[in-house]
PDB file of C-alpha atoms in Angstrom:
ATOM      1  CA  MET A  42      98.280 -94.358  86.054  1.00  0.00           C
ATOM      2  CA  ASN A  43      98.943 -97.653  87.771  1.00  0.00           C
ATOM      3  CA  PRO A  44      96.451-100.261  86.474  1.00  0.00           C
ATOM      4  CA  TYR A  45      96.482-101.949  89.886  1.00  0.00           C
ATOM      5  CA  THR A  46      95.282 -98.878  91.781  1.00  0.00           C
ATOM      6  CA  ILE A  47      93.265 -97.023  89.167  1.00  0.00           C
ATOM      7  CA  PHE A  48      89.893 -98.235  90.442  1.00  0.00           C
ATOM      8  CA  ALA A  49      90.717 -97.216  94.018  1.00  0.00           C
ATOM      9  CA  ASP A  50      91.731 -93.807  92.681  1.00  0.00           C
ATOM     10  CA  ILE A  51      88.440 -93.489  90.780  1.00  0.00           C
ATOM     11  CA  VAL A  52      86.404 -94.436  93.867  1.00  0.00           C
ATOM     12  CA  ALA A  53      88.377 -91.891  95.931  1.00  0.00           C
ATOM     13  CA  GLY A  54      87.928 -89.168  93.299  1.00  0.00           C
ATOM     14  CA  ARG A  55      91.678 -88.947  92.598  1.00  0.00           C
ATOM     15  CA  ALA A  56      91.354 -90.112  88.985  1.00  0.00           C
ATOM     16  CA  PRO A  57      88.967 -88.944  86.286  1.00  0.00           C
ATOM     17  CA  ALA A  58      86.089 -91.171  85.247  1.00  0.00           C
ATOM     18  CA  SER A  59      83.084 -90.716  82.986  1.00  0.00           C
ATOM     19  CA  LYS A  60      80.534 -91.915  85.540  1.00  0.00           C
ATOM     20  CA  VAL A  61      77.110 -93.178  84.596  1.00  0.00           C
ATOM     21  CA  TYR A  62      75.974 -94.535  87.976  1.00  0.00           C
ATOM     22  CA  GLU A  63      76.995 -94.374  91.635  1.00  0.00           C
ATOM     23  CA  ASP A  64      75.509 -95.416  94.953  1.00  0.00           C
ATOM     24  CA  ASP A  65      76.888 -96.367  98.387  1.00  0.00           C
ATOM     25  CA  ASP A  66      78.233 -99.741  97.178  1.00  0.00           C
ATOM     26  CA  VAL A  67      79.149 -99.522  93.498  1.00  0.00           C
ATOM     27  CA  ILE A  68      80.178 -97.129  90.779  1.00  0.00           C
ATOM     28  CA  ALA A  69      79.813 -97.533  87.012  1.00  0.00           C
ATOM     29  CA  PHE A  70      81.794 -95.634  84.413  1.00  0.00           C
ATOM     30  CA  MET A  71      82.966 -95.735  80.807  1.00  0.00           C
ATOM     31  CA  ASP A  72      85.856 -98.106  80.094  1.00  0.00           C
ATOM     32  CA  ILE A  73      88.865 -96.122  78.784  1.00  0.00           C
ATOM     33  CA  ARG A  74      89.808 -99.093  76.560  1.00  0.00           C
ATOM     34  CA  PRO A  75      86.373-100.087  75.242  1.00  0.00           C
ATOM     35  CA  MET A  76      85.730-103.236  73.240  1.00  0.00           C
ATOM     36  CA  THR A  77      82.714-101.500  71.672  1.00  0.00           C
ATOM     37  CA  PRO A  78      81.229 -97.980  71.985  1.00  0.00           C
ATOM     38  CA  GLY A  79      79.396 -97.650  75.315  1.00  0.00           C
ATOM     39  CA  HIS A  80      81.486-100.324  77.122  1.00  0.00           C
ATOM     40  CA  LEU A  81      80.988 -99.796  80.867  1.00  0.00           C
ATOM     41  CA  LEU A  82      82.659-101.070  84.031  1.00  0.00           C
ATOM     42  CA  VAL A  83      80.794-101.655  87.294  1.00  0.00           C
ATOM     43  CA  ILE A  84      83.027-101.920  90.362  1.00  0.00           C
ATOM     44  CA  PRO A  85      82.489-102.278  94.097  1.00  0.00           C
ATOM     45  CA  LYS A  86      83.622 -99.302  96.144  1.00  0.00           C
ATOM     46  CA  VAL A  87      85.229-101.621  98.682  1.00  0.00           C
ATOM     47  CA  ALA A  88      88.158-103.262  96.928  1.00  0.00           C
ATOM     48  CA  ALA A  89      88.122-107.016  96.493  1.00  0.00           C
ATOM     49  CA  ARG A  90      91.036-108.581  94.634  1.00  0.00           C
ATOM     50  CA  ASP A  91      88.928-111.478  93.373  1.00  0.00           C
ATOM     51  CA  LEU A  92      85.490-113.026  93.794  1.00  0.00           C
ATOM     52  CA  SER A  93      86.533-114.958  96.893  1.00  0.00           C
ATOM     53  CA  GLN A  94      87.105-111.623  98.659  1.00  0.00           C
ATOM     54  CA  LEU A  95      83.926-109.930  97.404  1.00  0.00           C
ATOM     55  CA  ASP A  96      80.949-109.585  99.748  1.00  0.00           C
ATOM     56  CA  PRO A  97      78.229-111.727  98.085  1.00  0.00           C
ATOM     57  CA  GLU A  98      75.602-109.006  98.511  1.00  0.00           C
ATOM     58  CA  VAL A  99      77.842-106.483  96.747  1.00  0.00           C
ATOM     59  CA  GLY A 100      78.537-109.093  94.051  1.00  0.00           C
ATOM     60  CA  GLY A 101      74.820-109.427  93.497  1.00  0.00           C
ATOM     61  CA  LYS A 102      74.520-105.684  93.304  1.00  0.00           C
ATOM     62  CA  LEU A 103      77.195-105.542  90.577  1.00  0.00           C
ATOM     63  CA  PHE A 104      74.970-107.698  88.382  1.00  0.00           C
ATOM     64  CA  LYS A 105      71.782-105.870  89.372  1.00  0.00           C
ATOM     65  CA  VAL A 106      73.337-102.548  88.355  1.00  0.00           C
ATOM     66  CA  GLY A 107      74.713-104.193  85.213  1.00  0.00           C
ATOM     67  CA  GLN A 108      71.206-105.327  84.312  1.00  0.00           C
ATOM     68  CA  VAL A 109      69.832-101.792  84.708  1.00  0.00           C
ATOM     69  CA  LEU A 110      72.721-100.391  82.665  1.00  0.00           C
ATOM     70  CA  ALA A 111      72.070-102.943  79.895  1.00  0.00           C
ATOM     71  CA  GLY A 112      68.557-101.525  79.556  1.00  0.00           C
ATOM     72  CA  ALA A 113      69.887 -97.976  79.575  1.00  0.00           C
ATOM     73  CA  LEU A 114      72.393 -98.841  76.848  1.00  0.00           C
ATOM     74  CA  ARG A 115      69.586-100.138  74.650  1.00  0.00           C
ATOM     75  CA  ASP A 116      67.566 -96.955  75.222  1.00  0.00           C
ATOM     76  CA  SER A 117      70.524 -94.582  74.737  1.00  0.00           C
ATOM     77  CA  GLU A 118      72.280 -93.327  71.621  1.00  0.00           C
ATOM     78  CA  VAL A 119      74.452 -96.451  71.856  1.00  0.00           C
ATOM     79  CA  ASP A 120      71.393 -98.250  70.447  1.00  0.00           C
ATOM     80  CA  CYS A 121      72.845-101.732  70.871  1.00  0.00           C
ATOM     81  CA  ASP A 122      71.176-104.975  69.862  1.00  0.00           C
ATOM     82  CA  GLY A 123      72.502-106.987  72.817  1.00  0.00           C
ATOM     83  CA  VAL A 124      74.797-106.842  75.840  1.00  0.00           C
ATOM     84  CA  ASN A 125      77.507-109.146  77.148  1.00  0.00           C
ATOM     85  CA  PHE A 126      78.607-109.267  80.768  1.00  0.00           C
ATOM     86  CA  PHE A 127      82.204-110.291  81.386  1.00  0.00           C
ATOM     87  CA  LEU A 128      83.981-110.737  84.712  1.00  0.00           C
ATOM     88  CA  ALA A 129      87.493-112.202  84.798  1.00  0.00           C
ATOM     89  CA  ASP A 130      88.430-113.843  88.115  1.00  0.00           C
ATOM     90  CA  GLY A 131      92.150-114.561  88.218  1.00  0.00           C
ATOM     91  CA  VAL A 132      95.062-114.306  85.816  1.00  0.00           C
ATOM     92  CA  MET A 133      94.114-117.444  83.869  1.00  0.00           C
ATOM     93  CA  ALA A 134      90.650-115.962  83.298  1.00  0.00           C
ATOM     94  CA  GLY A 135      92.179-112.786  81.852  1.00  0.00           C
ATOM     95  CA  GLN A 136      92.024-110.549  84.925  1.00  0.00           C
ATOM     96  CA  GLU A 137      94.481-107.657  84.531  1.00  0.00           C
ATOM     97  CA  VAL A 138      93.249-105.207  87.171  1.00  0.00           C
ATOM     98  CA  PHE A 139      93.001-106.846  90.579  1.00  0.00           C
ATOM     99  CA  HIS A 140      89.870-105.113  91.825  1.00  0.00           C
ATOM    100  CA  VAL A 141      86.732-107.067  90.895  1.00  0.00           C
ATOM    101  CA  HIS A 142      84.932-105.436  88.003  1.00  0.00           C
ATOM    102  CA  LEU A 143      82.035-106.315  85.724  1.00  0.00           C
ATOM    103  CA  HIS A 144      82.299-105.365  82.061  1.00  0.00           C
ATOM    104  CA  VAL A 145      78.972-104.370  80.471  1.00  0.00           C
ATOM    105  CA  ILE A 146      79.646-104.555  76.741  1.00  0.00           C
ATOM    106  CA  PRO A 147      77.075-103.330  74.214  1.00  0.00           C
ATOM    107  CA  ARG A 148      76.811-105.441  71.058  1.00  0.00           C
ATOM    108  CA  THR A 149      75.885-104.529  67.518  1.00  0.00           C
ATOM    109  CA  PRO A 150      76.131-106.545  64.283  1.00  0.00           C
ATOM    110  CA  GLY A 151      79.696-106.769  63.014  1.00  0.00           C
ATOM    111  CA  ASP A 152      81.264-105.138  66.093  1.00  0.00           C
ATOM    112  CA  GLY A 153      84.115-107.668  66.074  1.00  0.00           C
ATOM    113  CA  PHE A 154      83.761-108.709  69.706  1.00  0.00           C
ATOM    114  CA  GLY A 155      82.894-112.239  70.707  1.00  0.00           C
ATOM    115  CA  LEU A 156      83.896-115.483  72.317  1.00  0.00           C
ATOM    116  CA  ARG A 157      86.457-117.419  70.324  1.00  0.00           C
ATOM    117  CA  GLY A 158      86.558-120.638  72.351  1.00  0.00           C
ATOM    118  CA  ARG A 159      85.319-123.970  71.071  1.00  0.00           C
ATOM    119  CA  PRO A 160      82.987-125.964  73.298  1.00  0.00           C
ATOM    120  CA  THR A 161      83.637-129.636  73.952  1.00  0.00           C
ATOM    121  CA  SER A 162      81.180-132.517  74.291  1.00  0.00           C
ATOM    122  CA  PRO A 163      82.204-134.513  77.382  1.00  0.00           C
ATOM    123  CA  ALA A 164      80.582-137.794  78.332  1.00  0.00           C
ATOM    124  CA  ARG A 165      77.706-137.629  80.854  1.00  0.00           C
ATOM    125  CA  ALA A 166      79.816-139.656  83.329  1.00  0.00           C
ATOM    126  CA  ASP A 167      82.511-136.965  83.228  1.00  0.00           C
ATOM    127  CA  LEU A 168      79.921-134.229  83.764  1.00  0.00           C
ATOM    128  CA  ASP A 169      78.391-136.174  86.676  1.00  0.00           C
ATOM    129  CA  TYR A 170      81.834-136.713  88.245  1.00  0.00           C
ATOM    130  CA  LEU A 171      82.711-133.011  88.117  1.00  0.00           C
ATOM    131  CA  ALA A 172      79.235-132.043  89.355  1.00  0.00           C
ATOM    132  CA  GLY A 173      79.777-134.281  92.396  1.00  0.00           C
ATOM    133  CA  SER A 174      83.179-132.728  93.052  1.00  0.00           C
ATOM    134  CA  ILE A 175      81.721-129.211  92.900  1.00  0.00           C
ATOM    135  CA  ARG A 176      78.801-130.184  95.181  1.00  0.00           C
ATOM    136  CA  GLY A 177      81.332-131.568  97.663  1.00  0.00           C
ATOM    137  CA  ALA A 178      83.283-128.312  97.593  1.00  0.00           C
ATOM    138  CA  LEU A 179      80.046-126.391  98.227  1.00  0.00           C
ATOM    139  CA  ASP A 180      79.244-128.626 101.190  1.00  0.00           C
ATOM    140  CA  ARG A 181      82.716-128.040 102.667  1.00  0.00           C
ATOM    141  CA  ARG A 182      82.294-124.254 102.304  1.00  0.00           C
ATOM    142  CA  GLY A 183      79.124-124.441 104.387  1.00  0.00           C
TER     143      GLY A 183
END
């Protein structure tokens, strides 16, 4: 299966998927390469290559469904102690399949999954400068 079209094939019913949720806008199913047992993907039915192409209301729905699924994971036989959401937007962020998708990853002690980055401690002036730049970009977007 082509990793670039697999989600479209799942939405169209041309590829198998272990579905856990579906409505008019999104579908959620088991990840075939899970980081932990119970790892789910939530995808919009209308393809969007990245977040800039995703309808904001559908984007909100991805997270709303993810939130409901997180509760279901805790109440299921997965019996997780926590849940991580992960959404990669662009190659540098780790995106490999270019159809927006939200990972819902159940967490248990010692599961081996986690963030490996190291935070920095920038000066307040640097934070203020970048905050102003981002506010300016928001203003230009309308």
